[in-house]
Short mmCIF file of C-alpha atoms and ligand atoms in Angstrom, two decimals:
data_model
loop_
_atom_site.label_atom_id
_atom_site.label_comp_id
_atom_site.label_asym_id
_atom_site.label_seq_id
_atom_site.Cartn_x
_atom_site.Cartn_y
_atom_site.Cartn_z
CA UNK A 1 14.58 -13.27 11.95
CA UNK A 2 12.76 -15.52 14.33
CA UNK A 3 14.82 -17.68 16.67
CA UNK A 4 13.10 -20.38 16.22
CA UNK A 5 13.29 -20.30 11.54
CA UNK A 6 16.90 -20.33 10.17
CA UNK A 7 17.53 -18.00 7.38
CA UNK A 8 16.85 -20.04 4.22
CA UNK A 9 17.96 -18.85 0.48
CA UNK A 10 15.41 -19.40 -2.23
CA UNK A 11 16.65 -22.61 -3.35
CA UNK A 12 17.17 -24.58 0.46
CA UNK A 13 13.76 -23.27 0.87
CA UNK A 14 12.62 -24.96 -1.95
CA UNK A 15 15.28 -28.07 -1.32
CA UNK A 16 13.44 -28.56 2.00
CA UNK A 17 10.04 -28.44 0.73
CA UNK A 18 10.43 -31.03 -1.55
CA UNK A 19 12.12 -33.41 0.45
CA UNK A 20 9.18 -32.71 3.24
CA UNK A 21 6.19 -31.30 2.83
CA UNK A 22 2.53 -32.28 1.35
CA UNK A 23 0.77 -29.57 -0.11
CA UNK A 24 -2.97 -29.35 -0.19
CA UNK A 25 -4.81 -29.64 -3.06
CA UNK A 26 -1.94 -30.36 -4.89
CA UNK A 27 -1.00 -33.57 -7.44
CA UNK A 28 2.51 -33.53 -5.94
CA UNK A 29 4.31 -35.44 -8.81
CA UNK A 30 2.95 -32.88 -11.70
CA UNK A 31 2.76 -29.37 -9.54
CA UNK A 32 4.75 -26.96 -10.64
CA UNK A 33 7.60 -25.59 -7.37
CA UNK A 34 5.28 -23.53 -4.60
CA UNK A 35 6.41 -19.90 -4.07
CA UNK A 36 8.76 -19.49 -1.47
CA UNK A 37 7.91 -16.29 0.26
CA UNK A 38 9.56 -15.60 3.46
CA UNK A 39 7.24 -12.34 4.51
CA UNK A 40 4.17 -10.77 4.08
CA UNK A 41 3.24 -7.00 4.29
CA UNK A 42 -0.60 -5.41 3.64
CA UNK A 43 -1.54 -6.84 -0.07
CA UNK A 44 1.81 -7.92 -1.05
CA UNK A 45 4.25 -11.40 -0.21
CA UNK A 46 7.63 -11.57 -0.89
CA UNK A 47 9.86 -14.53 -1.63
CA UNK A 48 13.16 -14.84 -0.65
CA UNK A 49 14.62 -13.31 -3.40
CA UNK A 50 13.02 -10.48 -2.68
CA UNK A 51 10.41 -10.69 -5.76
CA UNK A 52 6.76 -8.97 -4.50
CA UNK A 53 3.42 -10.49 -5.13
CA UNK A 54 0.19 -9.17 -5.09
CA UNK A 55 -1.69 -11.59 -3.06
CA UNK A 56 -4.62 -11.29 -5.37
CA UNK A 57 -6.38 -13.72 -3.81
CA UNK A 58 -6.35 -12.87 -0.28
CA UNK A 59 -4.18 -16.13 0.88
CA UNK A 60 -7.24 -18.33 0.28
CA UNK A 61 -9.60 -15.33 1.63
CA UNK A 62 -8.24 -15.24 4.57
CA UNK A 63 -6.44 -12.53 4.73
CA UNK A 64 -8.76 -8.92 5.17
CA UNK A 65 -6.70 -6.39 6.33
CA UNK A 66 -3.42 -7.01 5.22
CA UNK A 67 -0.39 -9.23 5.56
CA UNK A 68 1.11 -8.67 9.36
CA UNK A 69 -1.40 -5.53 10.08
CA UNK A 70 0.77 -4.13 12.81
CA UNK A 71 -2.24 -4.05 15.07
CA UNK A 72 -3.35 -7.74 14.94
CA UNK A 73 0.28 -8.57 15.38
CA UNK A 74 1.11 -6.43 18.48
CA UNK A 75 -2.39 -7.79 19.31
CA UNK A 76 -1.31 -11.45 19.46
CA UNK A 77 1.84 -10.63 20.67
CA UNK A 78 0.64 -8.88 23.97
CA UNK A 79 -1.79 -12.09 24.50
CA UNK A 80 0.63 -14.38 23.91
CA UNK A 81 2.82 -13.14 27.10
CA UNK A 82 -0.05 -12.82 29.34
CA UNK A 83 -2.21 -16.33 28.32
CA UNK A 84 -1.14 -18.74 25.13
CA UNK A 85 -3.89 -21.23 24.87
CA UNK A 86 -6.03 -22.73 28.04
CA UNK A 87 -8.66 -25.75 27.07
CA UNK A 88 -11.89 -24.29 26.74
CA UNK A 89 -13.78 -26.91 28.54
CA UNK A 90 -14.71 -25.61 32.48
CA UNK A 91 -12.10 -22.90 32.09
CA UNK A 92 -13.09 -19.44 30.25
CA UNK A 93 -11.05 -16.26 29.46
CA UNK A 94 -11.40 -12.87 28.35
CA UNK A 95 -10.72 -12.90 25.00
CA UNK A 96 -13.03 -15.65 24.37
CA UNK A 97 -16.14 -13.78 26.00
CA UNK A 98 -15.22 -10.15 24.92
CA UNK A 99 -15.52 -11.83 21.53
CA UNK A 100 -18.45 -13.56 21.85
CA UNK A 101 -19.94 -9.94 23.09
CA UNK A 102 -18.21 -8.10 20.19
CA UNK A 103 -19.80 -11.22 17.56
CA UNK A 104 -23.38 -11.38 18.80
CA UNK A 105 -23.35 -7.44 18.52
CA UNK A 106 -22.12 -7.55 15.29
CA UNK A 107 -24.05 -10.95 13.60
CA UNK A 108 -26.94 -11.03 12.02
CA UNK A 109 -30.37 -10.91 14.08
CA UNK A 110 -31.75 -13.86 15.93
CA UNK A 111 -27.68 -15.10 16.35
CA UNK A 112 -27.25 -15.05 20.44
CA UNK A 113 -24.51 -17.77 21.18
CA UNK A 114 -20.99 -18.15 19.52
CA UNK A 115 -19.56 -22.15 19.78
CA UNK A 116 -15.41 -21.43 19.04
CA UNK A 117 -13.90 -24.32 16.43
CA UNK A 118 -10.78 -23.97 14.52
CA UNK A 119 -11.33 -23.96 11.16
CA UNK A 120 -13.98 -23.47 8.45
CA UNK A 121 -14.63 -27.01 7.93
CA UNK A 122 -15.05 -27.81 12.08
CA UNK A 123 -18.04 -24.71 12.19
CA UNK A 124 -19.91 -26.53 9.46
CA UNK A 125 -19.23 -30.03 11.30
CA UNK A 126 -20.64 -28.47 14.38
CA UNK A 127 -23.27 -26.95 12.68
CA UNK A 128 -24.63 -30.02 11.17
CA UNK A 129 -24.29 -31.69 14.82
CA UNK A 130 -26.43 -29.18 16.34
CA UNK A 131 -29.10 -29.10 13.77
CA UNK A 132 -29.26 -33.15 13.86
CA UNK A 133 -29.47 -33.09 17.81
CA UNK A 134 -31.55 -29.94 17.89
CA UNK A 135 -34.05 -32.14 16.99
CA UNK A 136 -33.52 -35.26 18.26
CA UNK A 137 -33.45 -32.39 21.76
CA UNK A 138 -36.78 -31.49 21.21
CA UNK A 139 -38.31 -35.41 20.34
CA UNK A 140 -38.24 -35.23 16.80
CA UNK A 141 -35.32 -37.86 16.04
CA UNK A 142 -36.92 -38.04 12.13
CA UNK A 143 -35.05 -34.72 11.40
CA UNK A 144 -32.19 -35.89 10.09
CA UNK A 145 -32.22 -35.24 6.36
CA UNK A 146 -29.66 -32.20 5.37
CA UNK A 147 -30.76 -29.97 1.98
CA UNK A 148 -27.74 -28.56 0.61
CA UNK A 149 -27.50 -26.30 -3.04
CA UNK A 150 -25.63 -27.93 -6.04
CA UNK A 151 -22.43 -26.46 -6.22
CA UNK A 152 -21.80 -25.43 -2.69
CA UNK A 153 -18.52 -26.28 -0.99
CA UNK A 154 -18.41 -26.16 3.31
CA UNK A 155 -14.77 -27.58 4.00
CA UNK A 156 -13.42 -31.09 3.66
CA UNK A 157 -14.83 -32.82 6.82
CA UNK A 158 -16.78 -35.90 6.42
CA UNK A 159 -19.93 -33.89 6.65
CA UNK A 160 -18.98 -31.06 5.07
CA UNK A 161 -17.95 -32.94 2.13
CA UNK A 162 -21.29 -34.74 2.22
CA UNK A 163 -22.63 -31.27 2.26
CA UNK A 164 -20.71 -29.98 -0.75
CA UNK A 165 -20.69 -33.23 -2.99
CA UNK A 166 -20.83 -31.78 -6.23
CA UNK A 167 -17.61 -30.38 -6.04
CA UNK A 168 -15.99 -33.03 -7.84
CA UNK A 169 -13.20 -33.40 -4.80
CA UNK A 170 -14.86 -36.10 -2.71
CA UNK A 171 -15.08 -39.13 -5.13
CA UNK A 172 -12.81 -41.44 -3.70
CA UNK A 173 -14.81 -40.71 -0.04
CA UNK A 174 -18.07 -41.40 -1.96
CA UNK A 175 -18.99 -44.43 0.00
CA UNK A 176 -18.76 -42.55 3.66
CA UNK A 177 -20.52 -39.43 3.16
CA UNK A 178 -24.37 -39.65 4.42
CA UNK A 179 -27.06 -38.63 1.99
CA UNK A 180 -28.06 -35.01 1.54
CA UNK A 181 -30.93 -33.60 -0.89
CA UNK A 182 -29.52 -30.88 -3.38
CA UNK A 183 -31.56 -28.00 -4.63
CA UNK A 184 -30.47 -26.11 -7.57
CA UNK A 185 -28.30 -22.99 -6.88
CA UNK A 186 -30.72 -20.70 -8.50
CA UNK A 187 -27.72 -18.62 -10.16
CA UNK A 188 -30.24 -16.84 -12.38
CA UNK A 189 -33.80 -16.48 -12.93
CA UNK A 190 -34.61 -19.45 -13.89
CA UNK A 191 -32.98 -21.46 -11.77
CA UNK A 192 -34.15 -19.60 -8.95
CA UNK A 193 -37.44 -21.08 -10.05
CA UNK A 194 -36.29 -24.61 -10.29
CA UNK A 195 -34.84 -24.20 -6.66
CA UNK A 196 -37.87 -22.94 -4.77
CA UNK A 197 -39.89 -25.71 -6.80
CA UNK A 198 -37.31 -28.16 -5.61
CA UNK A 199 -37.38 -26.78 -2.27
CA UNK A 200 -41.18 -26.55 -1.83
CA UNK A 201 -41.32 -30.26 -3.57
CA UNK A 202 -38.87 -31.82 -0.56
CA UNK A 203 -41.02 -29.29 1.89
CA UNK A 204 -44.27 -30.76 0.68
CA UNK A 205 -42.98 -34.38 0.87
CA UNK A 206 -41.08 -35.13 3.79
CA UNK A 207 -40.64 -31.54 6.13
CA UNK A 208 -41.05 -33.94 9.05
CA UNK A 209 -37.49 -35.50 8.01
CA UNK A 210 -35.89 -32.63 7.46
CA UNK A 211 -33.73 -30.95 9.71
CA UNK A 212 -31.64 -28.49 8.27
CA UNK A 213 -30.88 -26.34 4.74
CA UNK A 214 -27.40 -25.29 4.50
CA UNK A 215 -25.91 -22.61 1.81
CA UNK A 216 -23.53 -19.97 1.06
CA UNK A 217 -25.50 -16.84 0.99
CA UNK A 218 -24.42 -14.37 -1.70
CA UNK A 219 -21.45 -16.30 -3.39
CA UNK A 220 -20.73 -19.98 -3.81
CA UNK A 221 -16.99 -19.45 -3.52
CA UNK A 222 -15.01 -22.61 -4.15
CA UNK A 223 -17.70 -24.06 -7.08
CA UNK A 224 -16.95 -20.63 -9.24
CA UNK A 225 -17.77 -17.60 -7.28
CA UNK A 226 -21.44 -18.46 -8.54
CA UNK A 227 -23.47 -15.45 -7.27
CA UNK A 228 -27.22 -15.61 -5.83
CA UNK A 229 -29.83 -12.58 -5.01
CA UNK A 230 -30.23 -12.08 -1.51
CA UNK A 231 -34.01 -11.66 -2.37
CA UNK A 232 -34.09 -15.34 -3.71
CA UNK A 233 -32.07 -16.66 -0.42
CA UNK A 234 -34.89 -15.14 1.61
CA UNK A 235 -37.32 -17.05 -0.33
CA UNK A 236 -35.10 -20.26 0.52
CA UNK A 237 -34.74 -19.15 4.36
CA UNK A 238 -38.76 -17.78 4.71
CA UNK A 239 -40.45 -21.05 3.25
CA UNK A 240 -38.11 -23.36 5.22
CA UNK A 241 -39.06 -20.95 8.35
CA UNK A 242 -42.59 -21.75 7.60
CA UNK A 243 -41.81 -25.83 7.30
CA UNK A 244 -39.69 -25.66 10.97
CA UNK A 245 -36.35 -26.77 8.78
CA UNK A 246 -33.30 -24.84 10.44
CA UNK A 247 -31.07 -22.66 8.20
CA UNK A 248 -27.38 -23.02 8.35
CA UNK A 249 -25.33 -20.20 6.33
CA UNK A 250 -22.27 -20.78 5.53
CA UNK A 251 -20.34 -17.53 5.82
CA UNK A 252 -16.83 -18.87 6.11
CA UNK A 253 -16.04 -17.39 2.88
CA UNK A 254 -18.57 -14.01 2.64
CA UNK A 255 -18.28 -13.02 6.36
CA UNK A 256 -16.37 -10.34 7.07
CA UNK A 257 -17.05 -7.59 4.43
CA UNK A 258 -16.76 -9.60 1.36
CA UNK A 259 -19.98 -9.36 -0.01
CA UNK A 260 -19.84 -5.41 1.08
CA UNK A 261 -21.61 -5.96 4.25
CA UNK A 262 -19.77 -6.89 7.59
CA UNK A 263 -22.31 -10.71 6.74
CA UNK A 264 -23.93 -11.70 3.64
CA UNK A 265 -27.33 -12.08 6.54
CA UNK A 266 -27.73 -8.50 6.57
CA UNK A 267 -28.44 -8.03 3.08
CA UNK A 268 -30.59 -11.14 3.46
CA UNK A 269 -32.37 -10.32 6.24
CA UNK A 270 -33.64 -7.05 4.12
CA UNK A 271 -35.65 -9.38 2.03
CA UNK A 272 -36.85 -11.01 5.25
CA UNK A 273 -34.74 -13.91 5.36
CA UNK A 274 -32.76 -14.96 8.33
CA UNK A 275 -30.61 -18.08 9.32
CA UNK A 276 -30.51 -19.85 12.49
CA UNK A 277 -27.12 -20.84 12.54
CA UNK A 278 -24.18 -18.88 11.26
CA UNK A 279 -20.71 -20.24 10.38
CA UNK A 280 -17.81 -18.19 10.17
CA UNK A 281 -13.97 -18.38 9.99
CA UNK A 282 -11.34 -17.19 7.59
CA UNK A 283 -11.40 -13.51 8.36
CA UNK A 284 -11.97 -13.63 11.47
CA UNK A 285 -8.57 -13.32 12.58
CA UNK A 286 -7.96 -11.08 9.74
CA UNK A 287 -6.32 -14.29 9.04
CA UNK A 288 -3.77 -14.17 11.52
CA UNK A 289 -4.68 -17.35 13.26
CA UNK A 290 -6.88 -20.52 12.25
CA UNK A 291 -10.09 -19.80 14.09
CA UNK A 292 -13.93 -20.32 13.64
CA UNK A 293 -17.23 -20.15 15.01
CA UNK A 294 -20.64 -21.16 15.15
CA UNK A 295 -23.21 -19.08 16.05
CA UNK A 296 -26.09 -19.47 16.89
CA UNK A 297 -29.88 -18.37 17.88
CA UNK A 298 -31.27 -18.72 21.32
CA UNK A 299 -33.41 -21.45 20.39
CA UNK A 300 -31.03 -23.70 18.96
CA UNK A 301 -29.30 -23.10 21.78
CA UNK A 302 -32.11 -23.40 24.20
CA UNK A 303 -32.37 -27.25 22.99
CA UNK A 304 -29.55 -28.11 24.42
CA UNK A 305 -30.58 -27.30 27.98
CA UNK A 306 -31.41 -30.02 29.81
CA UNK A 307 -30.70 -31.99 33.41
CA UNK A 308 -29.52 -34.47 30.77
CA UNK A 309 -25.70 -34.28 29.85
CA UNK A 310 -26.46 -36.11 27.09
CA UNK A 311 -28.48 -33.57 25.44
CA UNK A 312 -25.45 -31.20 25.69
CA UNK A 313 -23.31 -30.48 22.47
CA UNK A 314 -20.60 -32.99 23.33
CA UNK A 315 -17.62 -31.97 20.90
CA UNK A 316 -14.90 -29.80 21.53
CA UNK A 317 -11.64 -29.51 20.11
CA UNK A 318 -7.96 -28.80 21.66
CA UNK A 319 -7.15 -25.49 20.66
CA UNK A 320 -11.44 -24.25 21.00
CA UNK A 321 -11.33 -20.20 21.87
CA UNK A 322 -7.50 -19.91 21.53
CA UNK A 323 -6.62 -16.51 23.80
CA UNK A 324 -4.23 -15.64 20.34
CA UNK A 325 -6.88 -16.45 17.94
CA UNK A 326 -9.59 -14.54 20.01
CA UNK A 327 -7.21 -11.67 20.59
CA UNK A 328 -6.43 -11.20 16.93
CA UNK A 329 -10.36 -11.49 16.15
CA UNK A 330 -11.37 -8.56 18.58
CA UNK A 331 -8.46 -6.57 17.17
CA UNK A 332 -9.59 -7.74 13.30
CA UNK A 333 -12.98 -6.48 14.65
CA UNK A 334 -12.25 -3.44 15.84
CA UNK A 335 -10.38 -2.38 12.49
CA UNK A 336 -14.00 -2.85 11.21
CA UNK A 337 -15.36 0.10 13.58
CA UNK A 338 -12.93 2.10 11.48
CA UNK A 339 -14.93 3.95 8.91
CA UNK A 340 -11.18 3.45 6.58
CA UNK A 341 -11.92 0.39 6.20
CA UNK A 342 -15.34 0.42 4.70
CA UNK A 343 -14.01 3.24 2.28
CA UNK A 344 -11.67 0.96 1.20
CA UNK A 345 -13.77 -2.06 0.87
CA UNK A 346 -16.14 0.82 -1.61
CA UNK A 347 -13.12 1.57 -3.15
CA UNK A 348 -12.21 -2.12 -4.14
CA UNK A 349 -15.61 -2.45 -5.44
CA UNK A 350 -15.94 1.04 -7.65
CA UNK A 351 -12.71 -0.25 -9.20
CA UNK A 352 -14.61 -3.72 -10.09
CA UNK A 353 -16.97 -2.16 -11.47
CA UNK A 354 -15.70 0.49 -12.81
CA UNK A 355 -13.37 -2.62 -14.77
CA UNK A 356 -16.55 -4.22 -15.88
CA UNK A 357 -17.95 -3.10 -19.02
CA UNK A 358 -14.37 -3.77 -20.59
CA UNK A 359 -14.79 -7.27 -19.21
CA UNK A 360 -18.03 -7.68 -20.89
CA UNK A 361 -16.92 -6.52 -23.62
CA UNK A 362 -13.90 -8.41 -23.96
CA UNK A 363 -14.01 -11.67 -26.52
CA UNK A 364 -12.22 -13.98 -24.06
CA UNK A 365 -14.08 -13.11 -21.06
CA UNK A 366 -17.34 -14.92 -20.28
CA UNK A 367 -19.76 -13.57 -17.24
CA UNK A 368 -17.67 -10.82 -15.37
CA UNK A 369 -19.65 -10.31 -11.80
CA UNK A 370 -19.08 -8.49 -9.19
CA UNK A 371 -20.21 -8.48 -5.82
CA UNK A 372 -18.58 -6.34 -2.91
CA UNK A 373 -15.13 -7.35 -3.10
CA UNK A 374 -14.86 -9.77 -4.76
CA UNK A 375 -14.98 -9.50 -8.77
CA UNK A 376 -15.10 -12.94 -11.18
CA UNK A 377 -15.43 -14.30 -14.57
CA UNK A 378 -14.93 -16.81 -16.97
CA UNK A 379 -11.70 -17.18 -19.76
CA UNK A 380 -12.92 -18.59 -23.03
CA UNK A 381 -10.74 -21.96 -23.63
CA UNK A 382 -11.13 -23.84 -26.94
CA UNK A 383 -13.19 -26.19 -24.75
CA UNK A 384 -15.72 -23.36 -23.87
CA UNK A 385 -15.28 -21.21 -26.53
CA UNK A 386 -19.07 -19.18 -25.97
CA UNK A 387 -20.40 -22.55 -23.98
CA UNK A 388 -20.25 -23.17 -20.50
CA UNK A 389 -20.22 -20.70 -17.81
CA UNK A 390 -18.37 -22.15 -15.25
CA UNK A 391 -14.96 -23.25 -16.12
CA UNK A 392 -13.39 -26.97 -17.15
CA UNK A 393 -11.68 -28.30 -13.35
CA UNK A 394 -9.63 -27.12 -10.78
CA UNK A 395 -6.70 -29.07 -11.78
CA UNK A 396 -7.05 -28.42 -15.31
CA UNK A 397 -4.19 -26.98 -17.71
CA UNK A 398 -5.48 -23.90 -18.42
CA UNK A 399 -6.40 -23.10 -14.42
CA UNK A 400 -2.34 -24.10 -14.28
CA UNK A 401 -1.42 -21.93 -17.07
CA UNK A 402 -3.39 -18.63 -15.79
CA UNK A 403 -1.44 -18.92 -12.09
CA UNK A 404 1.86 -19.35 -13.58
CA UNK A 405 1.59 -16.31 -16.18
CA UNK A 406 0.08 -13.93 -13.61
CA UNK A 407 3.23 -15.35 -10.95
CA UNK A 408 5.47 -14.27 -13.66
CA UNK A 409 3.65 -10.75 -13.72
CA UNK A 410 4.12 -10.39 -9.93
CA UNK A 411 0.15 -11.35 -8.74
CA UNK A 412 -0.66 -14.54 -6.75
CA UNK A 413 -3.95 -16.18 -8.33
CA UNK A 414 -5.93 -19.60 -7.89
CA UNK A 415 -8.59 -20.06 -10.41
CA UNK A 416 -10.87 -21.98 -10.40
CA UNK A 417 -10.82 -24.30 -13.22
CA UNK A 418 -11.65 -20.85 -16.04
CA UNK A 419 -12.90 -18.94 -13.48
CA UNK A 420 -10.58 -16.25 -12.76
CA UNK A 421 -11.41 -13.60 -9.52
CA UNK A 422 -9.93 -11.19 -7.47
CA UNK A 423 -10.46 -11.58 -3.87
CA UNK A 424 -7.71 -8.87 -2.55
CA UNK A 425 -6.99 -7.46 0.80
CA UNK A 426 -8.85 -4.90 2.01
CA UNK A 427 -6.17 -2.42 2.55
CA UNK A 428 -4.93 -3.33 -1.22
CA UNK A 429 -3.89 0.11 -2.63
CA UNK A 430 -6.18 1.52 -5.61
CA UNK A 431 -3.36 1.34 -7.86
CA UNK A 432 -2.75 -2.32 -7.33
CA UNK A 433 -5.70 -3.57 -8.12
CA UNK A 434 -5.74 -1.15 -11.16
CA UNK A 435 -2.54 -3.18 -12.08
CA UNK A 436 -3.83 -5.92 -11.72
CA UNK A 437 -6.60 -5.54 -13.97
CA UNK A 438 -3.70 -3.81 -16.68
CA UNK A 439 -1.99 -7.26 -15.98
CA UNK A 440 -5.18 -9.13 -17.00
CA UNK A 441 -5.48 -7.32 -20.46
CA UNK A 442 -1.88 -8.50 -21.10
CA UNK A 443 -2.43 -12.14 -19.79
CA UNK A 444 -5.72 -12.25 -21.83
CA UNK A 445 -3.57 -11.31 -24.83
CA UNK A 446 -1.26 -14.02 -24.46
CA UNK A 447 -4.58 -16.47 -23.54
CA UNK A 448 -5.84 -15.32 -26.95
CA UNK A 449 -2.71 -16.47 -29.05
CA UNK A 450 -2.60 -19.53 -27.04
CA UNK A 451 -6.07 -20.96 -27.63
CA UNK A 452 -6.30 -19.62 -31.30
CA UNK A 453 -6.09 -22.89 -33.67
CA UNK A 454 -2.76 -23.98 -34.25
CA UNK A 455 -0.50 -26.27 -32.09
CA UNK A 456 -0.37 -25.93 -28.90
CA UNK A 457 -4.40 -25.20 -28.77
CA UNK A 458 -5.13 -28.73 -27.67
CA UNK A 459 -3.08 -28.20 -24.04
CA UNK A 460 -6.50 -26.07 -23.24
C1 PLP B 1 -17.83 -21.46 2.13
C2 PLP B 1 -16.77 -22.28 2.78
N1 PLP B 1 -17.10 -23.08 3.79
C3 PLP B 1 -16.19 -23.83 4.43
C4 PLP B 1 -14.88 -23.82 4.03
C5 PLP B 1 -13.87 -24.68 4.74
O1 PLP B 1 -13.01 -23.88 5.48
P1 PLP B 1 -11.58 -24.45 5.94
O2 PLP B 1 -10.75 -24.53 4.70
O3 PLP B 1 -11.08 -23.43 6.91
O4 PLP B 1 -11.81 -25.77 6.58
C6 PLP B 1 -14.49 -23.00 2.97
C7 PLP B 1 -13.11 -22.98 2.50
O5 PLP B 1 -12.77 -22.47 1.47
C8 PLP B 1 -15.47 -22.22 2.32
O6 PLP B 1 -15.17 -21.43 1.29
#
């Protein structure tokens, strides 16, 4: 046990988090009691009862290699003895520049400079500073307008909110976020149409105020895992090339193998599309530690170069390149060097798709996808019986229903509103995730009876 945690049963546990705590995302009069889990080990948590959970979900995507990998554990452990945290500012340290080296070998071509944040949200926020000042940098102060796709979501940050309005989260902030021009998503054909038309449109008409288009390449995560073509986010990145607007992806989510790739960028960047600013976080510890960075090209960064300190990047934060963080992102890295774990991030995805024709198939189950690792789809509700593709609200009964009948079966899930997915650990055994999808057939069984007519129908 740690010396600094007393042992807790199930129930103080719970006792103390209820008198205390705040949960995000969370209506904390109507939400049901959190899980209580005490420890963590490769895919699985376990409360303090001993109960084990497949954490289905990755712990918010976070998580790539497993709950306390051994190696990104000793990793942080050895750091932590030799240097904790130092500020960032004047002062620099080997784990921060080995990783930098280790990132800008392994990004996406032109990416040349890594600026360390803390979380997902802070990369977008600096992100969205450096393409604003980029150009005011370089005399072109009427850059300021930000394009952003419908349905995107980069963090909850004043601009990253303004970013990722449509997520329906933001409405009581409404009045503070700055305006951004949204483009549709271009989930299918046709929309990938309307989005290049829309894009070429706000090219056409007002390049000269534009400085930046940010997305999520490959999967909009938090809006539905709503999947795009890499050829059709070259399109977005070539013609906005062409115009001199910057491109900001958002890889917070799909960096780190997700997509099946180490970055959604490479599989961009074979269509000929390339970004000049990359955001990552989440896996970049392996999810050890809450860590992010921006990277970007050399000329973005070149901008900032000046006899002028006011044409530097002035923001910073407190815990910028923490020596634990970086230490357990080299070691995360290195895993990645390990052909194991690409054979297991093929195997995750054979079993997706080996899993999908019984999804299509399947009368509850609208739009089963798949891309690298992580595997989605839609559950009919009476609301949606053949309708809509992307589920009825985060908060919504039936997204409450679904997470508390798979806890029951022993798998940790968040949908999203109807959308269901499976975003699991890398090192996630093959029969767990087989399991799991045995466990959906029986959930969707119970889902069936439920939203049949008859009472009870109406709670979905
Ligand atoms: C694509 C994307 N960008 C940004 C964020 C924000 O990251 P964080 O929650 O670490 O602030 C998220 C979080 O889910 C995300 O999915």
């Amino acid at each position: 046990m740690n010396l600094a945690t007393k042992q807790l049963s199930h129930a103080e546990l719970l006792e103390l988090d209820a008198r205390y705590c705040w949960h995000p995302f969370t209506q904390m009069q109507t939400a049901t009691a959190p899980l209580p889990v005490v420890r963590g080990q490769g895919e699985f948590l376990f409360d303090a009862q001993g109960n084990k959970y497949f954490d289905a979900v990755s712990s918010w995507w976070v998580n790539i290699h497993g709950h306390s990998n051994p190696a990104i554990a000793q990793a942080i452990s050895r750091q932590a003895c030799e240097l904790e945290h130092v500020m960032f500012a004047g002062v620099t340290h080997p784990p921060a520049a080995l990783l930098a080296e280790k990132l800008i070998q392994h990004a996406p071509a032109p990416m040349a400079k890594v600026f360390y944040s803390d979380n997902g949200s802070t990369a977008i926020e600096v992100a969205l500073k450096m393409a604003f000042q980029y150009w005011q940098n370089r005399g072109v102060p009427s850059k300021k307008r930000i394009i952003a796709l419908e349905g995107g979501y980069h963090g909850d940050t004043f601009g990253a909110m303004a970013t990722g309005k449509s997520s329906g989260f933001y409405n009581p902030f409404a009045p503070w976020l700055f305006h951004v021009d949204f483009i549709p998503t271009g989930v299918c054909a046709c929309t990938e149409e309307e989005a290049l038309a829309a894009l070429d449109q706000l090219l056409a008409d007002s390049a000269g105020e534009i400085a930046a288009l940010i997305l999520e390449p490959l999967i909009q995560g938090a809006s539905g895992m709503r999947f795009t073509r890499p050829a059709h986010v070259a399109e977005l990145c070539k013609r906005c090339e062409a115009a001199g607007v910057l491109v900001i992806f958002d890889e917070v989510f799909t960096g780190f193998g997700r997509t099946g790739t180490l970055f959604a960028a490479e599989q961009v960047a074979q269509f000929g599309g390339q970004p000049d600013i990359v955001c990552i976080s989440k896996g970049l510890t392996g999810g050890f530690m809450p860590m992010a960075a921006t990277l970007t090209s050399q000329a973005v960064y070149d901008a900032f170069l000046s006899a002028d300190v006011g044409h530097a990047l002035l923001h910073g934060h407190s815990y910028t390149a923490n020596p634990l963080g970086c230490a357990a992102a080299l070691t995360s890295l290195t895993l990645f060097s390990n052909e194991a774990t690409w054979g297991a991030i093929e195997r995750i995805e054979a079993t997706h798709r080996r899993w999908l024709p019984a999804l299509a198939c399947h009368p509850l189950i609208e739009n089963p996808r798949v891309c690298g690792t992580v595997a989605a789809f839609e559950l009919k509700s009476s609301q949606s019986q053949c309708g809509s593709a992307y589920g009825s609200g985060y908060g919504s009964n039936a997204s409450q229903w679904i997470r508390q009948t798979f806890l029951e079966l022993g798998i940790v899930v968040r949908p999203l509103g109807n959308t269901v997915y499976w975003v699991p650990p890398y090192c996630t055994a093959p029969e767990t995730l087989e399991n799991a999808y045995q466990t959906l057939m029986h959930v969707l069984q119970r889902w069936g009876s439920l939203i049949a007519p008859g009472p009870g129908s109406e709670l979905f």
